[in-house]
PDB file of C-alpha atoms in Angstrom:
ATOM      1  CA  MET C   8      17.287  -7.216  -3.327  1.00 27.00           C
ATOM      2  CA  GLN C   9      20.975  -7.132  -4.188  1.00 30.00           C
ATOM      3  CA  ALA C  10      23.038  -9.900  -5.718  1.00 32.00           C
ATOM      4  CA  ALA C  11      26.694 -10.281  -6.580  1.00 33.00           C
ATOM      5  CA  THR C  12      28.155 -13.258  -8.397  1.00 33.00           C
ATOM      6  CA  ALA C  13      31.761 -12.219  -9.009  1.00 37.00           C
ATOM      7  CA  SER C  14      33.964 -14.082  -6.571  1.00 36.00           C
ATOM      8  CA  ASP C  15      36.788 -11.548  -6.923  1.00 44.00           C
ATOM      9  CA  ARG C  16      34.677  -8.522  -5.963  1.00 46.00           C
ATOM     10  CA  SER C  17      36.295  -6.387  -3.297  1.00 49.00           C
ATOM     11  CA  PRO C  18      34.366  -6.173  -0.004  1.00 50.00           C
ATOM     12  CA  ASP C  19      34.532  -2.381  -0.344  1.00 57.00           C
ATOM     13  CA  ALA C  20      33.267  -2.308  -3.932  1.00 62.00           C
ATOM     14  CA  GLU C  21      29.918  -0.709  -4.669  1.00 72.00           C
ATOM     15  CA  PRO C  22      27.113  -3.273  -5.046  1.00 86.00           C
ATOM     16  CA  ALA C  23      26.079  -4.096  -8.582  1.00 91.00           C
ATOM     17  CA  PRO C  24      23.213  -2.077 -10.092  1.00 93.00           C
ATOM     18  CA  PHE C  25      19.909  -3.923  -9.844  1.00 94.00           C
ATOM     19  CA  ALA C  26      16.680  -3.829 -11.843  1.00 94.00           C
ATOM     20  CA  LEU C  27      13.399  -5.694 -12.121  1.00 95.00           C
ATOM     21  CA  VAL C  28      12.514  -6.780 -15.646  1.00 96.00           C
ATOM     22  CA  ALA C  29       9.117  -7.327 -17.292  1.00 94.00           C
ATOM     23  CA  ARG C  30       8.073  -8.309 -20.810  1.00 93.00           C
ATOM     24  CA  VAL C  31       6.289  -5.497 -22.614  1.00 91.00           C
ATOM     25  CA  GLY C  32       5.101  -6.603 -26.031  1.00 89.00           C
ATOM     26  CA  ASN C  33       7.995  -8.447 -27.627  1.00 90.00           C
ATOM     27  CA  ALA C  34      10.715  -6.761 -25.593  1.00 92.00           C
ATOM     28  CA  LEU C  35      12.109  -7.162 -22.111  1.00 94.00           C
ATOM     29  CA  ARG C  36      12.125  -3.790 -20.386  1.00 95.00           C
ATOM     30  CA  LEU C  37      13.244  -2.488 -17.008  1.00 95.00           C
ATOM     31  CA  ALA C  38      10.223  -2.249 -14.719  1.00 93.00           C
ATOM     32  CA  SER C  39      12.101  -0.540 -11.883  1.00 91.00           C
ATOM     33  CA  VAL C  40      15.710   0.230 -10.969  1.00 92.00           C
ATOM     34  CA  ASP C  41      17.640   0.880  -7.790  1.00 90.00           C
ATOM     35  CA  ARG C  42      19.620   4.017  -6.987  1.00 88.00           C
ATOM     36  CA  ILE C  43      22.903   2.581  -8.236  1.00 92.00           C
ATOM     37  CA  ALA C  44      21.326   1.789 -11.589  1.00 93.00           C
ATOM     38  CA  CYS C  45      19.852   5.305 -11.717  1.00 90.00           C
ATOM     39  CA  ARG C  46      23.282   6.834 -11.180  1.00 91.00           C
ATOM     40  CA  GLN C  47      24.531   4.846 -14.158  1.00 91.00           C
ATOM     41  CA  GLY C  48      21.835   6.265 -16.420  1.00 92.00           C
ATOM     42  CA  LEU C  49      19.331   3.423 -16.332  1.00 93.00           C
ATOM     43  CA  ALA C  50      15.611   4.094 -16.014  1.00 91.00           C
ATOM     44  CA  ALA C  51      12.320   2.225 -15.985  1.00 90.00           C
ATOM     45  CA  GLY C  52      11.027   1.629 -19.516  1.00 91.00           C
ATOM     46  CA  MET C  53      14.466   1.105 -21.043  1.00 94.00           C
ATOM     47  CA  THR C  54      14.915  -2.139 -22.970  1.00 95.00           C
ATOM     48  CA  LEU C  55      17.071  -4.738 -21.242  1.00 95.00           C
ATOM     49  CA  ALA C  56      19.379  -4.884 -24.256  1.00 94.00           C
ATOM     50  CA  ASP C  57      20.044  -1.139 -24.081  1.00 95.00           C
ATOM     51  CA  ALA C  58      20.503  -1.315 -20.321  1.00 94.00           C
ATOM     52  CA  ARG C  59      23.067  -4.109 -20.555  1.00 94.00           C
ATOM     53  CA  ALA C  60      24.911  -2.272 -23.316  1.00 94.00           C
ATOM     54  CA  ARG C  61      25.194   0.741 -21.034  1.00 93.00           C
ATOM     55  CA  CYS C  62      25.795  -1.227 -17.828  1.00 93.00           C
ATOM     56  CA  PRO C  63      27.222  -4.757 -18.326  1.00 93.00           C
ATOM     57  CA  THR C  64      27.282  -5.451 -14.563  1.00 94.00           C
ATOM     58  CA  LEU C  65      23.505  -5.002 -14.229  1.00 95.00           C
ATOM     59  CA  VAL C  66      21.851  -7.666 -12.058  1.00 95.00           C
ATOM     60  CA  THR C  67      18.206  -8.381 -12.907  1.00 95.00           C
ATOM     61  CA  HIS C  68      15.270 -10.309 -11.549  1.00 95.00           C
ATOM     62  CA  PRO C  69      11.801 -10.872 -13.053  1.00 96.00           C
ATOM     63  CA  ALA C  70       9.211  -8.358 -11.862  1.00 95.00           C
ATOM     64  CA  ASP C  71       6.334  -9.804  -9.830  1.00 94.00           C
ATOM     65  CA  PRO C  72       3.464  -7.262  -9.843  1.00 92.00           C
ATOM     66  CA  PRO C  73       1.100  -9.405  -7.690  1.00 92.00           C
ATOM     67  CA  ALA C  74       3.786  -9.736  -5.011  1.00 92.00           C
ATOM     68  CA  ASP C  75       4.421  -5.984  -5.220  1.00 92.00           C
ATOM     69  CA  ALA C  76       0.705  -5.328  -4.731  1.00 93.00           C
ATOM     70  CA  ARG C  77       0.595  -7.596  -1.669  1.00 92.00           C
ATOM     71  CA  GLU C  78       3.611  -5.859  -0.179  1.00 94.00           C
ATOM     72  CA  LEU C  79       2.055  -2.446  -0.809  1.00 94.00           C
ATOM     73  CA  ASP C  80      -1.086  -3.649   0.984  1.00 93.00           C
ATOM     74  CA  ARG C  81       1.084  -4.705   3.929  1.00 93.00           C
ATOM     75  CA  LEU C  82       2.760  -1.307   4.018  1.00 95.00           C
ATOM     76  CA  LEU C  83      -0.618   0.413   3.916  1.00 94.00           C
ATOM     77  CA  GLU C  84      -1.702  -1.477   7.027  1.00 92.00           C
ATOM     78  CA  ALA C  85       1.579  -0.600   8.756  1.00 94.00           C
ATOM     79  CA  MET C  86       1.096   3.113   8.022  1.00 95.00           C
ATOM     80  CA  ARG C  87      -2.129   3.101  10.054  1.00 93.00           C
ATOM     81  CA  HIS C  88       0.242   3.537  12.995  1.00 93.00           C
ATOM     82  CA  PHE C  89       0.481   7.202  11.943  1.00 95.00           C
ATOM     83  CA  THR C  90      -3.011   7.946  10.587  1.00 94.00           C
ATOM     84  CA  PRO C  91      -6.176   6.033   9.706  1.00 91.00           C
ATOM     85  CA  MET C  92      -6.384   8.000   6.446  1.00 94.00           C
ATOM     86  CA  VAL C  93      -4.110   5.965   4.171  1.00 95.00           C
ATOM     87  CA  ALA C  94      -4.771   5.417   0.463  1.00 95.00           C
ATOM     88  CA  LEU C  95      -3.025   3.397  -2.226  1.00 94.00           C
ATOM     89  CA  ASP C  96      -1.123   5.221  -4.950  1.00 93.00           C
ATOM     90  CA  ALA C  97      -0.366   2.141  -7.031  1.00 88.00           C
ATOM     91  CA  PRO C  98       1.881   0.653  -8.123  1.00 88.00           C
ATOM     92  CA  ASP C  99       4.477   1.840  -5.627  1.00 89.00           C
ATOM     93  CA  GLY C 100       3.171   4.620  -3.424  1.00 93.00           C
ATOM     94  CA  LEU C 101       0.935   5.516  -0.508  1.00 95.00           C
ATOM     95  CA  ILE C 102      -0.832   8.755   0.345  1.00 95.00           C
ATOM     96  CA  LEU C 103      -1.260   9.616   4.031  1.00 96.00           C
ATOM     97  CA  ASP C 104      -3.472  12.397   5.325  1.00 95.00           C
ATOM     98  CA  ILE C 105      -1.432  13.498   8.337  1.00 94.00           C
ATOM     99  CA  SER C 106      -3.464  16.603   9.150  1.00 92.00           C
ATOM    100  CA  GLY C 107      -3.402  17.016  12.911  1.00 90.00           C
ATOM    101  CA  CYS C 108      -1.104  14.001  13.414  1.00 90.00           C
ATOM    102  CA  THR C 109       2.414  15.315  12.906  1.00 93.00           C
ATOM    103  CA  HIS C 110       2.884  16.754  16.413  1.00 93.00           C
ATOM    104  CA  LEU C 111       2.419  13.256  17.847  1.00 93.00           C
ATOM    105  CA  PHE C 112       5.570  12.089  16.053  1.00 94.00           C
ATOM    106  CA  GLY C 113       7.799  15.154  16.331  1.00 94.00           C
ATOM    107  CA  GLY C 114       6.787  16.865  13.091  1.00 94.00           C
ATOM    108  CA  ALA C 115       6.327  15.877   9.465  1.00 93.00           C
ATOM    109  CA  GLN C 116       9.976  15.081   8.760  1.00 93.00           C
ATOM    110  CA  ALA C 117      10.265  12.971  11.921  1.00 95.00           C
ATOM    111  CA  LEU C 118       7.086  11.132  10.955  1.00 95.00           C
ATOM    112  CA  ALA C 119       8.573  10.416   7.518  1.00 94.00           C
ATOM    113  CA  ARG C 120      11.747   9.033   9.077  1.00 94.00           C
ATOM    114  CA  GLN C 121       9.745   6.774  11.391  1.00 95.00           C
ATOM    115  CA  ALA C 122       7.576   5.589   8.493  1.00 95.00           C
ATOM    116  CA  ARG C 123      10.673   4.778   6.440  1.00 94.00           C
ATOM    117  CA  ALA C 124      12.180   2.807   9.318  1.00 94.00           C
ATOM    118  CA  MET C 125       8.926   0.910   9.881  1.00 93.00           C
ATOM    119  CA  ALA C 126       8.589   0.059   6.182  1.00 92.00           C
ATOM    120  CA  GLY C 127      12.182  -1.066   5.804  1.00 90.00           C
ATOM    121  CA  TYR C 128      12.503   0.514   2.347  1.00 87.00           C
ATOM    122  CA  ALA C 129      14.100   3.614   0.931  1.00 83.00           C
ATOM    123  CA  SER C 130      11.376   6.133   0.255  1.00 87.00           C
ATOM    124  CA  ARG C 131      10.872   9.650  -1.057  1.00 89.00           C
ATOM    125  CA  PRO C 132       8.335  11.629   0.972  1.00 92.00           C
ATOM    126  CA  GLY C 133       6.501  14.664  -0.293  1.00 92.00           C
ATOM    127  CA  PHE C 134       4.457  17.093   1.806  1.00 93.00           C
ATOM    128  CA  GLY C 135       1.714  19.256   0.390  1.00 90.00           C
ATOM    129  CA  THR C 136      -1.430  21.073   1.394  1.00 89.00           C
ATOM    130  CA  ASN C 137      -3.447  18.552  -0.618  1.00 91.00           C
ATOM    131  CA  ALA C 138      -3.046  14.997  -1.885  1.00 93.00           C
ATOM    132  CA  MET C 139      -2.256  15.909  -5.498  1.00 93.00           C
ATOM    133  CA  ALA C 140       0.486  18.328  -4.480  1.00 93.00           C
ATOM    134  CA  ALA C 141       2.046  15.872  -2.024  1.00 94.00           C
ATOM    135  CA  ARG C 142       1.986  13.091  -4.620  1.00 93.00           C
ATOM    136  CA  ALA C 143       3.552  15.293  -7.288  1.00 94.00           C
ATOM    137  CA  LEU C 144       6.302  16.467  -4.929  1.00 94.00           C
ATOM    138  CA  ALA C 145       7.088  12.909  -3.833  1.00 93.00           C
ATOM    139  CA  ARG C 146       7.364  11.635  -7.397  1.00 91.00           C
ATOM    140  CA  HIS C 147       8.786  14.623  -9.259  1.00 91.00           C
ATOM    141  CA  GLY C 148       9.778  17.312  -6.768  1.00 85.00           C
ATOM    142  CA  ARG C 149      12.904  18.753  -5.267  1.00 75.00           C
ATOM    143  CA  ALA C 150      13.960  19.065  -1.651  1.00 70.00           C
ATOM    144  CA  ASP C 151      12.747  22.681  -1.465  1.00 79.00           C
ATOM    145  CA  GLY C 152       9.151  21.591  -2.162  1.00 84.00           C
ATOM    146  CA  ASP C 153       8.612  24.230  -4.859  1.00 90.00           C
ATOM    147  CA  ILE C 154       5.326  23.348  -6.588  1.00 93.00           C
ATOM    148  CA  HIS C 155       5.963  25.746  -9.483  1.00 93.00           C
ATOM    149  CA  ALA C 156       9.287  24.057 -10.300  1.00 93.00           C
ATOM    150  CA  LEU C 157       7.629  20.674 -10.891  1.00 94.00           C
ATOM    151  CA  PRO C 158       7.766  19.364 -14.465  1.00 94.00           C
ATOM    152  CA  VAL C 159       4.479  19.166 -16.363  1.00 94.00           C
ATOM    153  CA  VAL C 160       4.696  15.358 -16.211  1.00 93.00           C
ATOM    154  CA  ALA C 161       3.562  15.772 -12.578  1.00 93.00           C
ATOM    155  CA  LEU C 162       0.083  16.526 -13.935  1.00 94.00           C
ATOM    156  CA  ASP C 163      -0.270  12.825 -14.818  1.00 92.00           C
ATOM    157  CA  LEU C 164      -1.793  13.557 -18.225  1.00 92.00           C
ATOM    158  CA  ASP C 165      -1.762  11.226 -21.213  1.00 91.00           C
ATOM    159  CA  ASP C 166       1.243  11.208 -23.527  1.00 89.00           C
ATOM    160  CA  GLY C 167      -0.516  13.286 -26.193  1.00 91.00           C
ATOM    161  CA  ALA C 168      -1.322  16.125 -23.812  1.00 91.00           C
ATOM    162  CA  LEU C 169       2.182  16.109 -22.346  1.00 92.00           C
ATOM    163  CA  ALA C 170       3.720  16.223 -25.832  1.00 93.00           C
ATOM    164  CA  ALA C 171       1.476  19.183 -26.728  1.00 93.00           C
ATOM    165  CA  LEU C 172       2.547  21.039 -23.580  1.00 93.00           C
ATOM    166  CA  ARG C 173       6.207  20.549 -24.409  1.00 91.00           C
ATOM    167  CA  ARG C 174       5.729  21.634 -28.017  1.00 93.00           C
ATOM    168  CA  ALA C 175       4.187  24.822 -26.677  1.00 93.00           C
ATOM    169  CA  GLY C 176       7.301  25.420 -24.576  1.00 93.00           C
ATOM    170  CA  LEU C 177       5.540  24.718 -21.279  1.00 93.00           C
ATOM    171  CA  ARG C 178       7.971  22.682 -19.213  1.00 93.00           C
ATOM    172  CA  SER C 179       6.969  23.351 -15.615  1.00 94.00           C
ATOM    173  CA  ILE C 180       3.896  23.854 -13.480  1.00 95.00           C
ATOM    174  CA  GLY C 181       4.954  27.488 -13.077  1.00 94.00           C
ATOM    175  CA  ASP C 182       4.999  27.963 -16.864  1.00 94.00           C
ATOM    176  CA  LEU C 183       1.471  26.626 -17.085  1.00 93.00           C
ATOM    177  CA  ALA C 184       0.147  28.496 -14.033  1.00 93.00           C
ATOM    178  CA  ARG C 185       0.982  31.828 -15.663  1.00 93.00           C
ATOM    179  CA  ARG C 186      -1.397  31.105 -18.568  1.00 93.00           C
ATOM    180  CA  PRO C 187      -5.149  31.773 -18.483  1.00 93.00           C
ATOM    181  CA  MET C 188      -7.132  28.683 -17.504  1.00 93.00           C
ATOM    182  CA  GLY C 189      -9.451  29.135 -20.485  1.00 92.00           C
ATOM    183  CA  MET C 190      -6.526  28.983 -22.905  1.00 92.00           C
ATOM    184  CA  ILE C 191      -5.156  25.860 -21.187  1.00 93.00           C
ATOM    185  CA  ALA C 192      -8.529  24.105 -21.427  1.00 93.00           C
ATOM    186  CA  ALA C 193      -8.941  25.046 -25.100  1.00 93.00           C
ATOM    187  CA  ARG C 194      -5.479  23.868 -26.142  1.00 92.00           C
ATOM    188  CA  PHE C 195      -4.720  20.989 -23.775  1.00 92.00           C
ATOM    189  CA  GLY C 196      -8.071  19.818 -22.411  1.00 92.00           C
ATOM    190  CA  GLU C 197     -10.160  20.240 -19.282  1.00 93.00           C
ATOM    191  CA  GLN C 198      -8.197  17.564 -17.444  1.00 94.00           C
ATOM    192  CA  ALA C 199      -5.047  19.685 -17.654  1.00 94.00           C
ATOM    193  CA  VAL C 200      -6.906  22.523 -15.934  1.00 94.00           C
ATOM    194  CA  THR C 201      -8.331  20.207 -13.258  1.00 94.00           C
ATOM    195  CA  ARG C 202      -4.945  18.648 -12.445  1.00 94.00           C
ATOM    196  CA  LEU C 203      -3.228  22.035 -12.442  1.00 95.00           C
ATOM    197  CA  ARG C 204      -5.792  23.529 -10.060  1.00 95.00           C
ATOM    198  CA  GLN C 205      -5.492  20.466  -7.789  1.00 94.00           C
ATOM    199  CA  ILE C 206      -1.700  20.720  -7.572  1.00 94.00           C
ATOM    200  CA  LEU C 207      -1.948  24.449  -6.880  1.00 93.00           C
ATOM    201  CA  GLY C 208      -4.518  23.832  -4.137  1.00 91.00           C
ATOM    202  CA  GLU C 209      -7.288  25.690  -5.979  1.00 92.00           C
ATOM    203  CA  ALA C 210      -9.455  22.566  -6.336  1.00 92.00           C
ATOM    204  CA  PRO C 211      -9.982  19.630  -3.949  1.00 90.00           C
ATOM    205  CA  SER C 212      -8.063  16.400  -4.492  1.00 90.00           C
ATOM    206  CA  PRO C 213      -9.698  13.951  -2.091  1.00 90.00           C
ATOM    207  CA  ILE C 214      -8.197  10.564  -1.388  1.00 91.00           C
ATOM    208  CA  ALA C 215     -10.036   7.279  -0.974  1.00 90.00           C
ATOM    209  CA  PRO C 216      -8.577   5.807   2.230  1.00 91.00           C
ATOM    210  CA  ARG C 217      -8.934   2.096   2.710  1.00 86.00           C
ATOM    211  CA  ARG C 218     -11.065   1.510   5.738  1.00 83.00           C
ATOM    212  CA  PRO C 219     -10.051  -1.420   7.929  1.00 77.00           C
ATOM    213  CA  SER C 220     -12.628  -4.186   7.833  1.00 77.00           C
ATOM    214  CA  ALA C 221     -14.567  -4.708  11.028  1.00 81.00           C
ATOM    215  CA  PRO C 222     -13.548  -7.988  12.654  1.00 86.00           C
ATOM    216  CA  ILE C 223     -15.921 -10.915  12.372  1.00 90.00           C
ATOM    217  CA  ARG C 224     -16.818 -11.814  15.929  1.00 90.00           C
ATOM    218  CA  ALA C 225     -19.696 -12.870  18.116  1.00 92.00           C
ATOM    219  CA  GLU C 226     -20.009 -13.039  21.881  1.00 92.00           C
ATOM    220  CA  ALA C 227     -22.386 -14.134  24.627  1.00 91.00           C
ATOM    221  CA  ARG C 228     -22.539 -13.059  28.273  1.00 89.00           C
ATOM    222  CA  PHE C 229     -24.137 -14.922  31.174  1.00 87.00           C
ATOM    223  CA  PRO C 230     -25.174 -13.819  34.677  1.00 84.00           C
ATOM    224  CA  GLU C 231     -23.942 -17.118  36.141  1.00 83.00           C
ATOM    225  CA  PRO C 232     -20.974 -19.362  35.249  1.00 81.00           C
ATOM    226  CA  ILE C 233     -21.630 -22.276  32.863  1.00 81.00           C
ATOM    227  CA  ALA C 234     -20.623 -25.501  34.529  1.00 77.00           C
ATOM    228  CA  ARG C 235     -21.087 -28.191  31.850  1.00 83.00           C
ATOM    229  CA  THR C 236     -18.734 -28.511  28.903  1.00 83.00           C
ATOM    230  CA  GLU C 237     -21.566 -29.475  26.572  1.00 85.00           C
ATOM    231  CA  ASP C 238     -23.415 -26.300  27.489  1.00 87.00           C
ATOM    232  CA  VAL C 239     -20.303 -24.339  26.552  1.00 86.00           C
ATOM    233  CA  MET C 240     -20.132 -26.157  23.198  1.00 87.00           C
ATOM    234  CA  ASP C 241     -23.797 -25.360  22.551  1.00 89.00           C
ATOM    235  CA  VAL C 242     -23.079 -21.666  23.097  1.00 90.00           C
ATOM    236  CA  ILE C 243     -20.040 -21.874  20.816  1.00 90.00           C
ATOM    237  CA  GLU C 244     -22.169 -23.488  18.110  1.00 91.00           C
ATOM    238  CA  ASP C 245     -24.638 -20.608  18.316  1.00 92.00           C
ATOM    239  CA  LEU C 246     -21.812 -18.064  18.124  1.00 93.00           C
ATOM    240  CA  LEU C 247     -20.357 -19.860  15.099  1.00 92.00           C
ATOM    241  CA  GLY C 248     -23.742 -19.535  13.433  1.00 92.00           C
ATOM    242  CA  GLN C 249     -23.681 -15.775  14.035  1.00 93.00           C
ATOM    243  CA  ALA C 250     -20.149 -15.540  12.653  1.00 93.00           C
ATOM    244  CA  ALA C 251     -21.140 -17.611   9.616  1.00 92.00           C
ATOM    245  CA  ARG C 252     -23.938 -15.185   8.790  1.00 93.00           C
ATOM    246  CA  GLN C 253     -21.482 -12.282   8.958  1.00 92.00           C
ATOM    247  CA  MET C 254     -19.081 -14.109   6.652  1.00 92.00           C
ATOM    248  CA  GLU C 255     -21.876 -14.975   4.233  1.00 92.00           C
ATOM    249  CA  ALA C 256     -22.918 -11.323   4.053  1.00 91.00           C
ATOM    250  CA  ARG C 257     -19.331 -10.387   3.115  1.00 88.00           C
ATOM    251  CA  LYS C 258     -18.880 -13.452   0.869  1.00 90.00           C
ATOM    252  CA  LEU C 259     -15.934 -14.565   2.989  1.00 90.00           C
ATOM    253  CA  GLY C 260     -14.728 -17.721   4.671  1.00 91.00           C
ATOM    254  CA  GLY C 261     -12.526 -18.185   7.707  1.00 91.00           C
ATOM    255  CA  ARG C 262      -9.261 -20.082   8.026  1.00 91.00           C
ATOM    256  CA  ARG C 263      -8.604 -19.373  11.707  1.00 91.00           C
ATOM    257  CA  PHE C 264     -11.216 -19.548  14.449  1.00 92.00           C
ATOM    258  CA  VAL C 265     -10.417 -18.508  18.012  1.00 91.00           C
ATOM    259  CA  ILE C 266     -12.602 -19.176  21.056  1.00 90.00           C
ATOM    260  CA  ARG C 267     -11.948 -17.159  24.217  1.00 90.00           C
ATOM    261  CA  LEU C 268     -13.650 -18.082  27.489  1.00 87.00           C
ATOM    262  CA  LEU C 269     -13.503 -15.413  30.190  1.00 86.00           C
ATOM    263  CA  ARG C 270     -14.604 -15.816  33.798  1.00 82.00           C
ATOM    264  CA  SER C 271     -15.651 -13.028  36.115  1.00 80.00           C
ATOM    265  CA  ASP C 272     -12.666 -13.765  38.384  1.00 80.00           C
ATOM    266  CA  GLY C 273     -10.277 -13.017  35.492  1.00 79.00           C
ATOM    267  CA  ALA C 274      -9.484 -16.616  34.547  1.00 83.00           C
ATOM    268  CA  ARG C 275      -9.117 -17.175  30.809  1.00 86.00           C
ATOM    269  CA  GLN C 276      -9.144 -20.191  28.550  1.00 85.00           C
ATOM    270  CA  GLY C 277      -8.851 -20.370  24.792  1.00 85.00           C
ATOM    271  CA  LEU C 278      -9.011 -22.718  21.857  1.00 85.00           C
ATOM    272  CA  ALA C 279      -7.998 -22.064  18.258  1.00 88.00           C
ATOM    273  CA  ILE C 280      -8.187 -24.101  15.071  1.00 88.00           C
ATOM    274  CA  GLU C 281      -7.052 -23.455  11.508  1.00 90.00           C
ATOM    275  CA  THR C 282      -8.376 -24.889   8.273  1.00 90.00           C
ATOM    276  CA  GLY C 283      -6.677 -25.617   4.975  1.00 88.00           C
ATOM    277  CA  GLN C 284      -9.413 -23.881   2.981  1.00 90.00           C
ATOM    278  CA  PRO C 285     -11.724 -20.985   3.907  1.00 91.00           C
ATOM    279  CA  VAL C 286     -14.923 -22.315   5.507  1.00 91.00           C
ATOM    280  CA  ARG C 287     -18.013 -20.875   7.176  1.00 90.00           C
ATOM    281  CA  ASP C 288     -19.992 -24.032   7.953  1.00 91.00           C
ATOM    282  CA  PRO C 289     -20.572 -23.980  11.762  1.00 90.00           C
ATOM    283  CA  ALA C 290     -20.832 -27.775  11.941  1.00 90.00           C
ATOM    284  CA  ALA C 291     -17.450 -28.290  10.281  1.00 90.00           C
ATOM    285  CA  VAL C 292     -15.754 -25.752  12.547  1.00 89.00           C
ATOM    286  CA  LEU C 293     -17.434 -27.203  15.654  1.00 88.00           C
ATOM    287  CA  ARG C 294     -16.223 -30.672  14.728  1.00 88.00           C
ATOM    288  CA  LEU C 295     -12.628 -29.410  14.502  1.00 87.00           C
ATOM    289  CA  LEU C 296     -13.032 -27.613  17.832  1.00 83.00           C
ATOM    290  CA  ARG C 297     -14.202 -30.797  19.482  1.00 82.00           C
ATOM    291  CA  GLU C 298     -11.243 -32.669  18.035  1.00 80.00           C
ATOM    292  CA  GLY C 299      -8.873 -29.952  19.239  1.00 65.00           C
ATOM    293  CA  ARG C 300     -10.383 -30.137  22.723  1.00 62.00           C
ATOM    294  CA  THR C 301      -9.750 -33.851  23.069  1.00 56.00           C
TER     295      THR C 301
END
């Protein structure tokens, strides 16, 4: 989102820097910033007062983490166009296992361009032989994809471990990889060894892809056409009962119910109703279907 309020701004002027702001403790801090704000030295975590002192033209908007999470869920579903193996990397990333898929889209870089166009957002892709490496390259890497040049912050360790690494003069993954694993574990913890081995591809880093939920549906087939409308409604009532049991097992309710009637000669008829609140009571849905039919 971009906003400009100055009426005398030139049409060719660069848009104002933009940031989302959240309250952390007693201070307002930048939750995220756009590229223009980055170029002016602003970064997530900075207090709003410091940011405005450095950049008086900063435009801000309150952060909305629930809305961000919903949008990330939407993007995850969209990325299934490229691979069914898509996992969340909250709060602002996705991990795609594109093994064996890239040739279908013209290669990895072409796939990334298509994904960016489909999402409608600027993005920073990273490609690695495993999930941890790809994630680290996307968030902290350079265009050449050099794993050893990554900063130690790419290990995603707690602040204490990262501070200890820096005090020891270990700034990059390459610096750490040249040390014995036993020494790393003794001084910085087993997690540092695990994350290092994952980034280097020496240990697995599996992802947990979100599996699409199976649709809730029920159907009935008949050797002969059904002539009477009431007979059709009886069948629909039975199918609603089957759907209700599926919803009950998942602790779900439905807000849109669609009936499709197909004849052997290819003729089709349909009826759909929507409810204000999620329901799974067959009688209530049947009553709305009867009203919609009249």
